[in-house]
Short mmCIF file of C-alpha atoms in Angstrom, two decimals:
data_model
loop_
_atom_site.label_atom_id
_atom_site.label_comp_id
_atom_site.label_asym_id
_atom_site.label_seq_id
_atom_site.Cartn_x
_atom_site.Cartn_y
_atom_site.Cartn_z
CA GLN A 1 32.25 -20.36 25.00
CA GLN A 2 30.32 -17.42 23.87
CA ASN A 3 28.90 -14.88 25.85
CA TRP A 4 25.09 -14.47 24.98
CA ARG A 5 22.43 -11.49 26.15
CA LYS A 6 19.17 -12.33 26.38
CA PHE A 7 16.95 -9.71 25.36
CA SER A 8 13.68 -10.28 27.50
CA ASN A 9 11.73 -6.98 28.16
CA THR A 10 13.54 -5.00 25.65
CA ARG A 11 12.26 -2.58 23.58
CA LEU A 12 12.64 -2.28 20.10
CA ASN A 13 11.69 0.96 18.08
CA TYR A 14 11.75 0.88 14.03
CA THR A 15 12.02 3.34 11.81
CA VAL A 16 11.85 3.43 8.19
CA PHE A 17 13.48 7.09 6.92
CA SER A 18 12.86 9.09 4.14
CA GLY A 19 14.30 7.57 1.12
CA ALA A 20 14.46 4.05 2.69
CA ILE A 21 12.24 1.12 1.64
CA LEU A 22 11.83 -1.44 3.97
CA ASP A 23 10.71 -4.74 1.49
CA MET A 24 9.06 -6.98 4.61
CA GLY A 25 8.26 -10.19 2.37
CA THR A 26 5.93 -12.39 4.29
CA SER A 27 7.99 -11.52 7.19
CA ILE A 28 6.82 -10.31 10.40
CA ILE A 29 8.08 -7.71 12.98
CA ASP A 30 6.64 -8.77 16.43
CA VAL A 31 8.36 -7.22 19.25
CA SER A 32 7.78 -4.68 21.86
CA GLY A 33 8.38 -1.28 20.51
CA THR A 34 6.85 1.03 18.08
CA PHE A 35 7.07 1.15 14.43
CA THR A 36 7.36 4.40 12.15
CA LEU A 37 7.21 5.06 8.61
CA ASN A 38 8.24 8.25 7.95
CA ASP A 39 7.15 10.96 4.83
CA GLY A 40 9.41 9.48 1.71
CA GLY A 41 9.98 6.20 3.16
CA GLY A 42 8.91 3.01 1.63
CA LEU A 43 7.29 -0.26 2.84
CA ILE A 44 6.54 -3.36 0.28
CA LEU A 45 4.47 -5.76 2.20
CA GLY A 46 3.72 -9.21 1.50
CA ASP A 47 1.27 -10.35 4.26
CA PRO A 48 -2.40 -11.56 3.47
CA TYR A 49 -3.29 -9.16 6.03
CA GLY A 50 -1.38 -6.03 4.94
CA ILE A 51 -0.85 -3.72 7.86
CA THR A 52 -3.16 -2.89 10.81
CA SER A 53 -3.05 -0.09 13.42
CA SER A 54 -2.94 -2.12 16.40
CA GLU A 55 -2.48 -5.66 17.47
CA THR A 56 -5.17 -7.99 16.13
CA GLY A 57 -3.85 -11.53 17.37
CA LEU A 58 -2.79 -13.74 14.39
CA THR A 59 -4.19 -11.58 11.47
CA GLY A 60 -1.76 -8.61 12.65
CA GLY A 61 -0.17 -8.36 8.95
CA ASN A 62 3.37 -7.86 8.62
CA ILE A 63 3.89 -5.21 11.59
CA ARG A 64 2.73 -6.37 14.77
CA VAL A 65 4.80 -4.41 17.46
CA THR A 66 3.01 -3.67 20.38
CA GLY A 67 3.37 0.01 20.70
CA THR A 68 2.23 2.88 18.48
CA ARG A 69 2.49 2.01 14.50
CA THR A 70 2.42 5.40 12.64
CA PHE A 71 2.24 5.05 8.78
CA SER A 72 2.71 8.15 6.75
CA THR A 73 0.67 9.63 4.56
CA ASP A 74 3.35 11.02 2.50
CA ALA A 75 5.22 7.52 2.27
CA ASP A 76 4.92 4.78 -0.68
CA TYR A 77 3.05 1.30 -0.39
CA THR A 78 3.61 -1.71 -2.19
CA TYR A 79 1.63 -4.61 -2.11
CA SER A 80 3.50 -7.56 -3.16
CA GLY A 81 2.13 -10.82 -1.86
CA SER A 82 1.38 -14.08 -3.88
CA THR A 83 -1.45 -14.98 -1.70
CA MET A 84 -4.71 -12.73 -1.72
CA GLN A 85 -4.23 -9.54 0.19
CA VAL A 86 -6.29 -6.73 2.01
CA THR A 87 -4.64 -3.45 2.80
CA GLY A 88 -5.56 -3.61 6.19
CA ASP A 89 -6.91 -0.90 8.66
CA GLY A 90 -3.09 0.53 9.25
CA LEU A 91 -3.01 1.88 5.65
CA PRO A 92 -3.40 5.50 5.64
CA THR A 93 -6.71 6.89 3.64
CA THR A 94 -4.34 8.97 2.09
CA VAL A 95 -0.96 7.83 0.48
CA ARG A 96 1.74 9.41 -1.79
CA ASN A 97 2.51 6.29 -3.79
CA PHE A 98 0.66 3.01 -4.33
CA THR A 99 1.75 -0.26 -6.07
CA THR A 100 -0.13 -3.60 -6.76
CA ASN A 101 2.25 -6.42 -7.56
CA ASN A 102 0.17 -9.66 -6.13
CA PRO A 103 -1.19 -12.04 -8.81
CA SER A 104 -3.64 -12.73 -6.31
CA GLY A 105 -5.30 -9.80 -6.13
CA ILE A 106 -5.61 -7.18 -3.30
CA THR A 107 -8.76 -5.66 -1.56
CA LEU A 108 -8.92 -2.17 -0.34
CA SER A 109 -9.83 -2.20 3.79
CA SER A 110 -10.93 1.36 3.59
CA ASP A 111 -11.08 4.36 1.17
CA LEU A 112 -7.97 5.11 -0.65
CA ASN A 113 -6.59 8.29 -2.34
CA VAL A 114 -3.39 7.97 -4.07
CA THR A 115 -2.03 11.71 -4.26
CA GLY A 116 1.12 10.38 -6.66
CA ILE A 117 1.68 7.69 -8.68
CA LEU A 118 -0.44 4.61 -8.50
CA THR A 119 1.39 1.90 -10.45
CA MET A 120 -0.70 -1.26 -11.36
CA LEU A 121 1.47 -4.48 -12.15
CA ASP A 122 -0.10 -7.55 -11.26
CA GLY A 123 -3.48 -9.02 -9.87
CA ASN A 124 -6.95 -6.96 -9.68
CA ILE A 125 -7.70 -4.36 -7.09
CA SER A 126 -11.06 -5.17 -5.55
CA THR A 127 -12.51 -1.50 -3.92
CA ALA A 128 -15.24 -3.79 -1.97
CA GLY A 129 -17.24 -0.96 -2.04
CA ASN A 130 -14.51 1.79 -0.73
CA SER A 131 -13.44 4.89 -2.47
CA PHE A 132 -10.62 4.40 -4.62
CA VAL A 133 -9.19 7.71 -5.99
CA LEU A 134 -6.03 8.61 -8.38
CA SER A 135 -5.94 12.49 -7.08
CA ASN A 136 -2.83 13.56 -9.14
CA SER A 137 -4.22 15.09 -12.46
CA SER A 138 -1.68 14.00 -14.62
CA ALA A 139 -2.27 11.58 -17.10
CA ALA A 140 1.20 9.65 -16.22
CA ALA A 141 0.26 9.26 -12.70
CA LEU A 142 -1.12 5.99 -13.51
CA SER A 143 2.05 3.26 -14.60
CA TYR A 144 -0.40 0.38 -16.25
CA THR A 145 0.80 -2.77 -17.09
CA SER A 146 -2.31 -5.10 -16.46
CA VAL A 147 -4.85 -4.97 -13.54
CA THR A 148 -8.41 -4.36 -13.20
CA VAL A 149 -9.94 -2.07 -10.65
CA VAL A 150 -13.43 -3.76 -9.74
CA GLY A 151 -15.67 -1.31 -8.44
CA SER A 152 -15.39 2.29 -8.91
CA PHE A 153 -12.48 4.24 -9.56
CA GLU A 154 -12.32 7.45 -9.58
CA ARG A 155 -9.16 10.01 -11.52
CA TYR A 156 -8.62 13.99 -11.48
CA ILE A 157 -7.95 15.39 -14.77
CA SER A 158 -5.94 18.52 -15.64
CA GLN A 159 -6.70 21.15 -18.13
CA LYS A 160 -4.30 20.40 -20.27
CA ILE A 161 -5.61 18.07 -23.50
CA GLN A 162 -4.37 14.64 -22.53
CA SER A 163 -5.64 11.02 -22.27
CA TYR A 164 -6.48 8.98 -19.39
CA LEU A 165 -7.05 5.19 -18.80
CA PHE A 166 -9.33 4.09 -16.67
CA PRO A 167 -8.60 0.22 -15.91
CA VAL A 168 -12.09 -0.88 -14.71
CA GLY A 169 -13.84 -3.72 -15.12
CA SER A 170 -15.21 -7.14 -13.34
CA ALA A 171 -13.28 -9.68 -11.67
CA ALA A 172 -13.51 -11.73 -15.17
CA ARG A 173 -12.85 -9.23 -17.60
CA THR A 174 -11.31 -5.85 -18.18
CA GLN A 175 -12.97 -3.15 -19.57
CA SER A 176 -10.95 -0.40 -19.57
CA PHE A 177 -11.36 3.01 -21.76
CA ILE A 178 -9.38 5.62 -22.59
CA VAL A 179 -10.76 8.81 -22.37
CA SER A 180 -8.92 12.25 -24.38
CA PHE A 181 -10.28 15.78 -23.04
CA SER A 182 -9.74 18.22 -25.63
CA ALA A 183 -10.54 21.58 -23.29
#
């Protein structure tokens, strides 16, 4: 006979450290405790509601701990679901790296500034009237396979001679353009 422990009233605190990536898929962390995504850590989300800053019932996203939820502005966030996703109000308005890989698309829940690399693999990004900025001025800061930004998209540029891609358009049609700056 095995001796099983009962974990009622147990508090579990989750921490994703620098260099680690937690791939949630559509799994949910739903316990009493806290969740912390440290600087340099990564989070891959598959829940349609992304991440939220507090408990919101059945639409709490991948992280539904009852305690504090801390999501670093110097961390990496990947939205990789199979149904339409929103980023959620837990996503900081500034992030290091941001990746989209959802064929059904992603909608920003608030303004978003990407300071590192923006990787666009699959599915449109709807800004829903929010500001969407890539503030890394390197032309290579956008890693693009496909995807259309539906809404406004702002990119910083450097003083070097470079070409910059702006993958913008409508939900039905990409009307990307490349701008080359000579001075």
